[in-house]
mmCIF file of C-alpha atoms in Angstrom:
data_model
loop_
_atom_site.group_PDB
_atom_site.id
_atom_site.type_symbol
_atom_site.label_atom_id
_atom_site.label_comp_id
_atom_site.label_asym_id
_atom_site.label_seq_id
_atom_site.Cartn_x
_atom_site.Cartn_y
_atom_site.Cartn_z
ATOM 1 C CA UNK A 1 98.506 99.900 69.687
ATOM 2 C CA UNK A 2 96.161 98.255 67.110
ATOM 3 C CA UNK A 3 98.752 98.897 64.435
ATOM 4 C CA UNK A 4 101.257 96.754 66.261
ATOM 5 C CA UNK A 5 99.685 93.569 64.921
ATOM 6 C CA UNK A 6 98.698 90.548 67.055
ATOM 7 C CA UNK A 7 97.408 90.806 70.659
ATOM 8 C CA UNK A 8 100.824 89.658 71.957
ATOM 9 C CA UNK A 9 102.616 92.273 69.896
ATOM 10 C CA UNK A 10 100.211 94.938 71.144
ATOM 11 C CA UNK A 11 100.898 93.904 74.743
ATOM 12 C CA UNK A 12 104.673 94.036 74.113
ATOM 13 C CA UNK A 13 104.386 97.529 72.617
ATOM 14 C CA UNK A 14 102.318 98.714 75.613
ATOM 15 C CA UNK A 15 104.867 97.295 78.077
ATOM 16 C CA UNK A 16 107.725 99.016 76.300
ATOM 17 C CA UNK A 17 105.777 102.283 76.171
ATOM 18 C CA UNK A 18 105.070 102.063 79.932
ATOM 19 C CA UNK A 19 108.708 101.364 80.667
ATOM 20 C CA UNK A 20 109.658 104.723 79.005
ATOM 21 C CA UNK A 21 107.347 106.609 81.448
ATOM 22 C CA UNK A 22 109.334 105.985 84.582
ATOM 23 C CA UNK A 23 109.946 103.125 87.005
ATOM 24 C CA UNK A 24 106.506 103.419 88.660
ATOM 25 C CA UNK A 25 104.369 103.447 85.506
ATOM 26 C CA UNK A 26 104.379 99.701 84.763
ATOM 27 C CA UNK A 27 103.775 98.388 88.300
ATOM 28 C CA UNK A 28 101.038 100.999 88.962
ATOM 29 C CA UNK A 29 99.333 100.045 85.689
ATOM 30 C CA UNK A 30 99.365 96.349 86.763
ATOM 31 C CA UNK A 31 97.952 97.302 90.157
ATOM 32 C CA UNK A 32 95.121 99.201 88.573
ATOM 33 C CA UNK A 33 94.267 96.353 86.205
ATOM 34 C CA UNK A 34 94.088 93.926 89.090
ATOM 35 C CA UNK A 35 91.932 96.244 91.180
ATOM 36 C CA UNK A 36 89.488 96.634 88.293
ATOM 37 C CA UNK A 37 89.109 92.862 87.694
ATOM 38 C CA UNK A 38 91.467 92.520 84.764
ATOM 39 C CA UNK A 39 93.937 90.196 86.335
ATOM 40 C CA UNK A 40 94.312 88.056 83.181
ATOM 41 C CA UNK A 41 95.446 91.105 81.203
ATOM 42 C CA UNK A 42 97.869 92.033 83.967
ATOM 43 C CA UNK A 43 99.356 88.466 83.891
ATOM 44 C CA UNK A 44 99.739 88.612 80.097
ATOM 45 C CA UNK A 45 101.583 91.983 80.351
ATOM 46 C CA UNK A 46 103.834 90.563 83.026
ATOM 47 C CA UNK A 47 104.728 87.646 80.746
ATOM 48 C CA UNK A 48 105.608 90.063 77.952
ATOM 49 C CA UNK A 49 107.713 92.139 80.420
ATOM 50 C CA UNK A 50 109.667 89.112 81.467
ATOM 51 C CA UNK A 51 110.235 88.215 77.839
ATOM 52 C CA UNK A 52 111.825 91.538 76.981
ATOM 53 C CA UNK A 53 115.609 91.667 76.503
ATOM 54 C CA UNK A 54 117.431 91.938 79.820
ATOM 55 C CA UNK A 55 118.415 95.449 80.902
ATOM 56 C CA UNK A 56 122.026 96.243 81.819
ATOM 57 C CA UNK A 57 121.007 95.530 85.481
ATOM 58 C CA UNK A 58 118.390 92.802 85.266
ATOM 59 C CA UNK A 59 115.357 93.213 87.565
ATOM 60 C CA UNK A 60 114.339 90.264 89.652
ATOM 61 C CA UNK A 61 110.554 90.424 90.081
ATOM 62 C CA UNK A 62 110.415 87.561 92.571
ATOM 63 C CA UNK A 63 109.435 88.337 96.199
ATOM 64 C CA UNK A 64 112.194 88.615 98.709
ATOM 65 C CA UNK A 65 111.950 86.214 101.677
ATOM 66 C CA UNK A 66 111.302 88.083 104.931
ATOM 67 C CA UNK A 67 113.330 87.162 107.971
ATOM 68 C CA UNK A 68 110.639 86.575 110.610
ATOM 69 C CA UNK A 69 113.317 85.808 113.212
ATOM 70 C CA UNK A 70 114.929 89.193 112.926
ATOM 71 C CA UNK A 71 116.094 90.912 116.108
ATOM 72 C CA UNK A 72 113.478 92.640 118.182
ATOM 73 C CA UNK A 73 114.365 96.202 117.150
ATOM 74 C CA UNK A 74 114.007 95.195 113.531
ATOM 75 C CA UNK A 75 110.720 93.285 113.687
ATOM 76 C CA UNK A 76 108.571 96.260 112.715
ATOM 77 C CA UNK A 77 110.901 97.577 110.002
ATOM 78 C CA UNK A 78 109.817 97.327 106.398
ATOM 79 C CA UNK A 79 111.843 95.018 104.106
ATOM 80 C CA UNK A 80 111.541 95.244 100.330
ATOM 81 C CA UNK A 81 109.157 92.561 99.049
ATOM 82 C CA UNK A 82 109.813 93.230 95.398
ATOM 83 C CA UNK A 83 112.506 94.553 93.083
ATOM 84 C CA UNK A 84 111.002 98.042 92.910
ATOM 85 C CA UNK A 85 112.648 100.532 95.251
ATOM 86 C CA UNK A 86 110.862 101.333 98.491
ATOM 87 C CA UNK A 87 111.155 103.815 101.352
ATOM 88 C CA UNK A 88 112.361 101.960 104.387
ATOM 89 C CA UNK A 89 110.821 102.756 107.753
ATOM 90 C CA UNK A 90 113.370 101.519 110.225
ATOM 91 C CA UNK A 91 113.044 104.068 113.009
ATOM 92 C CA UNK A 92 110.731 103.643 115.983
ATOM 93 C CA UNK A 93 108.810 105.881 116.026
ATOM 94 C CA UNK A 94 109.167 105.996 112.226
ATOM 95 C CA UNK A 95 108.286 109.660 112.111
ATOM 96 C CA UNK A 96 106.280 112.647 113.392
ATOM 97 C CA UNK A 97 102.625 113.367 112.534
ATOM 98 C CA UNK A 98 101.013 116.788 113.083
ATOM 99 C CA UNK A 99 97.236 116.992 112.991
ATOM 100 C CA UNK A 100 95.631 120.454 112.847
ATOM 101 C CA UNK A 101 91.918 120.248 113.567
ATOM 102 C CA UNK A 102 90.005 123.452 113.003
ATOM 103 C CA UNK A 103 86.406 123.074 114.215
ATOM 104 C CA UNK A 104 85.226 126.475 115.502
ATOM 105 C CA UNK A 105 85.866 129.672 113.467
ATOM 106 C CA UNK A 106 85.628 133.316 114.475
ATOM 107 C CA UNK A 107 82.394 135.154 113.892
ATOM 108 C CA UNK A 108 84.140 137.639 111.557
ATOM 109 C CA UNK A 109 85.233 134.758 109.322
ATOM 110 C CA UNK A 110 81.655 133.838 108.437
ATOM 111 C CA UNK A 111 82.715 130.233 108.473
ATOM 112 C CA UNK A 112 80.377 127.644 110.092
ATOM 113 C CA UNK A 113 81.507 125.196 112.761
ATOM 114 C CA UNK A 114 82.866 121.927 111.389
ATOM 115 C CA UNK A 115 80.784 119.542 113.459
ATOM 116 C CA UNK A 116 82.066 115.990 113.118
ATOM 117 C CA UNK A 117 85.751 116.985 112.621
ATOM 118 C CA UNK A 118 86.629 115.838 116.139
ATOM 119 C CA UNK A 119 85.519 112.331 115.027
ATOM 120 C CA UNK A 120 87.953 112.517 112.117
ATOM 121 C CA UNK A 121 90.737 113.757 114.416
ATOM 122 C CA UNK A 122 90.345 110.876 116.960
ATOM 123 C CA UNK A 123 90.330 108.318 114.193
ATOM 124 C CA UNK A 124 93.554 109.593 112.643
ATOM 125 C CA UNK A 125 95.271 110.064 115.959
ATOM 126 C CA UNK A 126 94.632 106.429 116.811
ATOM 127 C CA UNK A 127 95.491 105.143 113.320
ATOM 128 C CA UNK A 128 98.849 106.884 112.963
ATOM 129 C CA UNK A 129 99.852 106.039 116.526
ATOM 130 C CA UNK A 130 99.210 102.401 115.604
ATOM 131 C CA UNK A 131 101.435 102.873 112.523
ATOM 132 C CA UNK A 132 104.295 103.917 114.848
ATOM 133 C CA UNK A 133 104.119 107.748 114.443
ATOM 134 C CA UNK A 134 104.640 110.280 117.207
ATOM 135 C CA UNK A 135 101.374 112.234 116.883
ATOM 136 C CA UNK A 136 100.833 115.876 117.885
ATOM 137 C CA UNK A 137 97.325 117.359 117.658
ATOM 138 C CA UNK A 138 96.538 121.063 117.643
ATOM 139 C CA UNK A 139 92.944 122.350 117.675
ATOM 140 C CA UNK A 140 91.407 125.605 116.476
ATOM 141 C CA UNK A 141 94.437 127.532 115.206
ATOM 142 C CA UNK A 142 94.273 130.885 113.359
ATOM 143 C CA UNK A 143 96.288 131.101 110.222
ATOM 144 C CA UNK A 144 99.450 132.539 111.785
ATOM 145 C CA UNK A 145 99.506 129.883 114.504
ATOM 146 C CA UNK A 146 99.026 127.204 111.918
ATOM 147 C CA UNK A 147 102.030 128.587 110.037
ATOM 148 C CA UNK A 148 104.085 128.742 113.180
ATOM 149 C CA UNK A 149 103.229 125.165 114.083
ATOM 150 C CA UNK A 150 104.143 123.932 110.615
ATOM 151 C CA UNK A 151 107.409 125.813 110.559
ATOM 152 C CA UNK A 152 108.244 124.524 114.048
ATOM 153 C CA UNK A 153 107.809 120.928 112.788
ATOM 154 C CA UNK A 154 109.811 121.597 109.646
ATOM 155 C CA UNK A 155 112.685 123.020 111.690
ATOM 156 C CA UNK A 156 112.942 120.047 114.012
ATOM 157 C CA UNK A 157 115.698 117.499 113.480
ATOM 158 C CA UNK A 158 114.236 114.539 111.597
ATOM 159 C CA UNK A 159 117.641 112.856 111.004
ATOM 160 C CA UNK A 160 116.837 109.861 113.144
ATOM 161 C CA UNK A 161 113.317 109.447 111.620
ATOM 162 C CA UNK A 162 112.204 108.138 108.267
ATOM 163 C CA UNK A 163 108.956 109.946 107.443
ATOM 164 C CA UNK A 164 106.819 113.002 108.278
ATOM 165 C CA UNK A 165 103.028 113.393 108.060
ATOM 166 C CA UNK A 166 100.835 116.491 108.143
ATOM 167 C CA UNK A 167 97.052 116.207 108.452
ATOM 168 C CA UNK A 168 94.860 119.336 108.094
ATOM 169 C CA UNK A 169 91.099 119.273 108.868
ATOM 170 C CA UNK A 170 89.502 122.590 108.043
ATOM 171 C CA UNK A 171 87.397 124.613 105.607
ATOM 172 C CA UNK A 172 89.059 125.063 102.243
ATOM 173 C CA UNK A 173 89.020 127.069 99.039
ATOM 174 C CA UNK A 174 90.610 127.448 95.641
ATOM 175 C CA UNK A 175 93.827 129.400 95.377
ATOM 176 C CA UNK A 176 96.332 130.311 92.706
ATOM 177 C CA UNK A 177 99.134 127.775 92.597
ATOM 178 C CA UNK A 178 102.087 126.440 90.641
ATOM 179 C CA UNK A 179 102.243 122.760 91.797
ATOM 180 C CA UNK A 180 99.714 122.119 94.610
ATOM 181 C CA UNK A 181 96.151 123.501 94.271
ATOM 182 C CA UNK A 182 93.844 124.668 97.044
ATOM 183 C CA UNK A 183 94.030 126.403 100.331
ATOM 184 C CA UNK A 184 92.910 125.788 103.970
ATOM 185 C CA UNK A 185 91.524 128.316 106.418
ATOM 186 C CA UNK A 186 92.694 129.266 109.871
ATOM 187 C CA UNK A 187 90.007 129.862 112.442
ATOM 188 C CA UNK A 188 90.322 133.567 111.846
ATOM 189 C CA UNK A 189 89.198 133.110 108.194
ATOM 190 C CA UNK A 190 92.643 133.649 106.664
ATOM 191 C CA UNK A 191 93.482 131.156 103.945
ATOM 192 C CA UNK A 192 96.847 129.383 103.661
ATOM 193 C CA UNK A 193 97.792 127.901 100.272
ATOM 194 C CA UNK A 194 98.552 124.141 100.331
ATOM 195 C CA UNK A 195 101.596 124.927 98.182
ATOM 196 C CA UNK A 196 102.987 127.141 100.952
ATOM 197 C CA UNK A 197 102.460 124.436 103.538
ATOM 198 C CA UNK A 198 104.076 121.750 101.482
ATOM 199 C CA UNK A 199 107.145 123.864 100.690
ATOM 200 C CA UNK A 200 107.975 124.342 104.374
ATOM 201 C CA UNK A 201 109.096 120.738 104.198
ATOM 202 C CA UNK A 202 110.990 120.677 100.885
ATOM 203 C CA UNK A 203 114.652 119.886 100.550
ATOM 204 C CA UNK A 204 115.733 123.561 100.922
ATOM 205 C CA UNK A 205 113.692 124.374 104.034
ATOM 206 C CA UNK A 206 113.888 121.014 105.778
ATOM 207 C CA UNK A 207 117.227 119.342 105.027
ATOM 208 C CA UNK A 208 116.834 116.505 107.571
ATOM 209 C CA UNK A 209 113.846 115.243 105.581
ATOM 210 C CA UNK A 210 115.663 115.148 102.223
ATOM 211 C CA UNK A 211 115.089 111.841 100.489
ATOM 212 C CA UNK A 212 112.427 110.856 102.975
ATOM 213 C CA UNK A 213 108.678 110.672 102.346
ATOM 214 C CA UNK A 214 106.610 113.651 103.337
ATOM 215 C CA UNK A 215 102.855 112.922 103.368
ATOM 216 C CA UNK A 216 100.047 115.448 103.508
ATOM 217 C CA UNK A 217 96.388 114.549 104.026
ATOM 218 C CA UNK A 218 93.960 117.447 103.467
ATOM 219 C CA UNK A 219 90.296 117.174 104.527
ATOM 220 C CA UNK A 220 88.932 120.429 103.159
ATOM 221 C CA UNK A 221 86.986 121.486 100.122
ATOM 222 C CA UNK A 222 88.872 122.380 96.944
ATOM 223 C CA UNK A 223 86.113 124.759 95.908
ATOM 224 C CA UNK A 224 82.371 125.104 95.874
ATOM 225 C CA UNK A 225 81.372 122.995 92.843
ATOM 226 C CA UNK A 226 79.136 119.988 93.495
ATOM 227 C CA UNK A 227 79.793 116.925 91.319
ATOM 228 C CA UNK A 228 76.374 115.443 90.607
ATOM 229 C CA UNK A 229 77.983 112.313 89.113
ATOM 230 C CA UNK A 230 76.069 110.607 86.208
ATOM 231 C CA UNK A 231 72.946 108.547 85.939
ATOM 232 C CA UNK A 232 73.485 104.807 86.054
ATOM 233 C CA UNK A 233 69.862 103.638 86.043
ATOM 234 C CA UNK A 234 66.264 104.928 86.090
ATOM 235 C CA UNK A 235 66.226 104.648 89.889
ATOM 236 C CA UNK A 236 69.106 107.060 90.389
ATOM 237 C CA UNK A 237 68.436 109.676 93.060
ATOM 238 C CA UNK A 238 67.678 113.294 92.209
ATOM 239 C CA UNK A 239 69.896 116.283 92.957
ATOM 240 C CA UNK A 240 68.641 116.499 96.554
ATOM 241 C CA UNK A 241 71.351 116.253 99.212
ATOM 242 C CA UNK A 242 71.466 113.030 101.314
ATOM 243 C CA UNK A 243 69.290 113.015 104.416
ATOM 244 C CA UNK A 244 70.965 113.568 107.731
ATOM 245 C CA UNK A 245 73.519 116.012 109.059
ATOM 246 C CA UNK A 246 75.564 116.429 105.899
ATOM 247 C CA UNK A 247 77.821 119.432 105.528
ATOM 248 C CA UNK A 248 80.621 120.583 103.236
ATOM 249 C CA UNK A 249 83.854 122.316 103.890
ATOM 250 C CA UNK A 250 83.533 124.674 100.909
ATOM 251 C CA UNK A 251 84.272 128.385 100.826
ATOM 252 C CA UNK A 252 83.906 130.328 97.585
ATOM 253 C CA UNK A 253 87.090 131.272 95.785
ATOM 254 C CA UNK A 254 87.992 134.940 95.990
ATOM 255 C CA UNK A 255 90.628 136.348 93.611
ATOM 256 C CA UNK A 256 93.286 138.097 95.725
ATOM 257 C CA UNK A 257 93.983 141.786 95.129
ATOM 258 C CA UNK A 258 97.016 142.354 93.038
ATOM 259 C CA UNK A 259 99.562 139.608 92.656
ATOM 260 C CA UNK A 260 98.812 136.993 95.337
ATOM 261 C CA UNK A 261 102.192 135.280 94.936
ATOM 262 C CA UNK A 262 105.692 136.513 95.658
ATOM 263 C CA UNK A 263 107.387 136.077 92.251
ATOM 264 C CA UNK A 264 110.889 135.742 93.642
ATOM 265 C CA UNK A 265 109.802 133.143 96.268
ATOM 266 C CA UNK A 266 107.881 131.063 93.720
ATOM 267 C CA UNK A 267 110.675 131.160 91.200
ATOM 268 C CA UNK A 268 113.200 129.859 93.746
ATOM 269 C CA UNK A 269 111.183 126.883 94.896
ATOM 270 C CA UNK A 270 112.988 123.610 94.145
ATOM 271 C CA UNK A 271 111.162 120.851 92.283
ATOM 272 C CA UNK A 272 109.321 118.818 94.933
ATOM 273 C CA UNK A 273 110.487 115.293 95.605
ATOM 274 C CA UNK A 274 109.447 112.605 98.064
ATOM 275 C CA UNK A 275 106.154 114.368 98.601
ATOM 276 C CA UNK A 276 102.555 113.174 98.359
ATOM 277 C CA UNK A 277 99.510 115.357 98.906
ATOM 278 C CA UNK A 278 96.195 113.528 99.269
ATOM 279 C CA UNK A 279 93.108 115.685 98.969
ATOM 280 C CA UNK A 280 89.636 114.685 100.232
ATOM 281 C CA UNK A 281 88.210 115.954 96.923
ATOM 282 C CA UNK A 282 89.266 116.924 93.447
ATOM 283 C CA UNK A 283 90.424 120.579 93.119
ATOM 284 C CA UNK A 284 87.398 122.885 92.706
ATOM 285 C CA UNK A 285 84.840 120.576 94.281
ATOM 286 C CA UNK A 286 83.194 120.286 97.714
ATOM 287 C CA UNK A 287 84.026 117.641 100.320
ATOM 288 C CA UNK A 288 81.247 116.130 102.451
ATOM 289 C CA UNK A 289 81.250 115.636 106.167
ATOM 290 C CA UNK A 290 78.686 114.111 108.468
ATOM 291 C CA UNK A 291 78.133 115.337 112.037
ATOM 292 C CA UNK A 292 77.954 111.901 113.624
ATOM 293 C CA UNK A 293 80.575 109.905 111.663
ATOM 294 C CA UNK A 294 82.896 112.583 110.349
ATOM 295 C CA UNK A 295 83.987 113.150 106.757
ATOM 296 C CA UNK A 296 83.599 110.616 104.047
ATOM 297 C CA UNK A 297 87.264 110.866 103.102
ATOM 298 C CA UNK A 298 88.713 110.371 106.602
ATOM 299 C CA UNK A 299 86.256 107.595 107.486
ATOM 300 C CA UNK A 300 87.251 105.712 104.312
ATOM 301 C CA UNK A 301 90.958 106.490 104.656
ATOM 302 C CA UNK A 302 91.003 105.159 108.226
ATOM 303 C CA UNK A 303 89.148 101.990 107.204
ATOM 304 C CA UNK A 304 91.520 101.300 104.292
ATOM 305 C CA UNK A 305 94.603 101.884 106.437
ATOM 306 C CA UNK A 306 93.217 99.542 109.067
ATOM 307 C CA UNK A 307 92.683 96.740 106.549
ATOM 308 C CA UNK A 308 95.560 97.177 104.097
ATOM 309 C CA UNK A 309 98.413 99.197 105.658
ATOM 310 C CA UNK A 310 100.414 96.060 106.462
ATOM 311 C CA UNK A 311 100.045 94.518 103.004
ATOM 312 C CA UNK A 312 99.710 97.259 100.339
ATOM 313 C CA UNK A 313 101.650 100.336 99.270
ATOM 314 C CA UNK A 314 100.230 103.808 99.905
ATOM 315 C CA UNK A 315 99.259 104.651 96.273
ATOM 316 C CA UNK A 316 97.284 101.435 95.964
ATOM 317 C CA UNK A 317 95.488 102.207 99.214
ATOM 318 C CA UNK A 318 94.634 105.729 98.053
ATOM 319 C CA UNK A 319 93.170 104.255 94.906
ATOM 320 C CA UNK A 320 90.899 102.195 97.164
ATOM 321 C CA UNK A 321 89.909 105.287 99.021
ATOM 322 C CA UNK A 322 89.105 107.202 95.840
ATOM 323 C CA UNK A 323 86.962 104.309 94.487
ATOM 324 C CA UNK A 324 85.047 104.020 97.715
ATOM 325 C CA UNK A 325 84.473 107.716 98.321
ATOM 326 C CA UNK A 326 83.448 108.478 94.742
ATOM 327 C CA UNK A 327 80.843 105.854 94.808
ATOM 328 C CA UNK A 328 79.287 106.961 98.099
ATOM 329 C CA UNK A 329 76.027 108.810 98.468
ATOM 330 C CA UNK A 330 73.971 110.720 95.951
ATOM 331 C CA UNK A 331 76.679 113.380 95.270
ATOM 332 C CA UNK A 332 79.981 112.191 93.967
ATOM 333 C CA UNK A 333 83.182 113.208 95.670
ATOM 334 C CA UNK A 334 86.474 112.174 94.122
ATOM 335 C CA UNK A 335 89.622 112.477 96.182
ATOM 336 C CA UNK A 336 92.646 113.870 94.453
ATOM 337 C CA UNK A 337 96.356 113.062 94.827
ATOM 338 C CA UNK A 338 99.512 114.864 93.758
ATOM 339 C CA UNK A 339 102.308 112.345 93.884
ATOM 340 C CA UNK A 340 106.048 113.153 93.812
ATOM 341 C CA UNK A 341 107.248 110.028 95.613
ATOM 342 C CA UNK A 342 110.180 108.422 93.933
ATOM 343 C CA UNK A 343 109.694 104.951 95.468
ATOM 344 C CA UNK A 344 106.954 102.772 96.722
ATOM 345 C CA UNK A 345 105.791 103.578 100.247
ATOM 346 C CA UNK A 346 104.619 101.050 102.818
ATOM 347 C CA UNK A 347 103.677 101.995 106.359
ATOM 348 C CA UNK A 348 105.003 98.670 107.777
ATOM 349 C CA UNK A 349 106.305 95.292 106.879
ATOM 350 C CA UNK A 350 104.028 92.559 105.560
#
């Protein structure tokens, strides 16, 4: 960029470069700049964007006036507030939400009880009901019952609905994968790859959800590594774990015998679209949970949704979650996100 010349020319080059990286790249970059206190730079880039030659179909970046006197059945529907495309949630309920909460595991599994997970579950039940979802909670399911429950949801008719959410609270591990890393454990100690779970709901296996957002929230470890973060001052804490009832959902990665994937099945998977998978931690690392208050990730996610779900898009909220969780406690935990959404997603209207 420095070779472009003046500051204004550098900004123009950056805007053009971002425009070539997809429709979401420029607005997401502006959002990150504002969230990190660089609003002046974001405003300058917006000015450069507006000064670019008009595209064949000009984009109007001005807000769209909301009709607050809409009919009753449309009052809770989302209306686009900017020129970027959005997923519309017009149905009521707007979609189904399945929460699988694994707390107690079989003795043979050698997995410890996940004390505090019920706190997470109750928070998310309440939150997604408030966001107009039909919530179903299942507790302590072995792997095969988890698969059956997920397949049952995927086979239902979602034609009259606009969204689908799956939440899994369990122990986790690393697994081999193509697109979505990690796995979650059933109460019998059998792991299920996240990739397998997600693909029950892809366009081939769940036609009534084609073109509709499918959101997955995974509270489980991505592995057993502990991110110690980095020293910021001479008073930084040592490597000791925080005091209190702090646990992780980690299970060591075990390489499967032979080829763990079915080559034909993997090769036939369609490219995912309209899918977002939000992980409580970055792949390969542990995820912390407290007995009394639940997991750091769910506690923060619930708080962010409560404060911002009616005013911000989902990706911006997940950025808030990542910033808050990664800065918490003596050990760093950085939530991860694999995003294949084609449009902006809002839970409700402003």
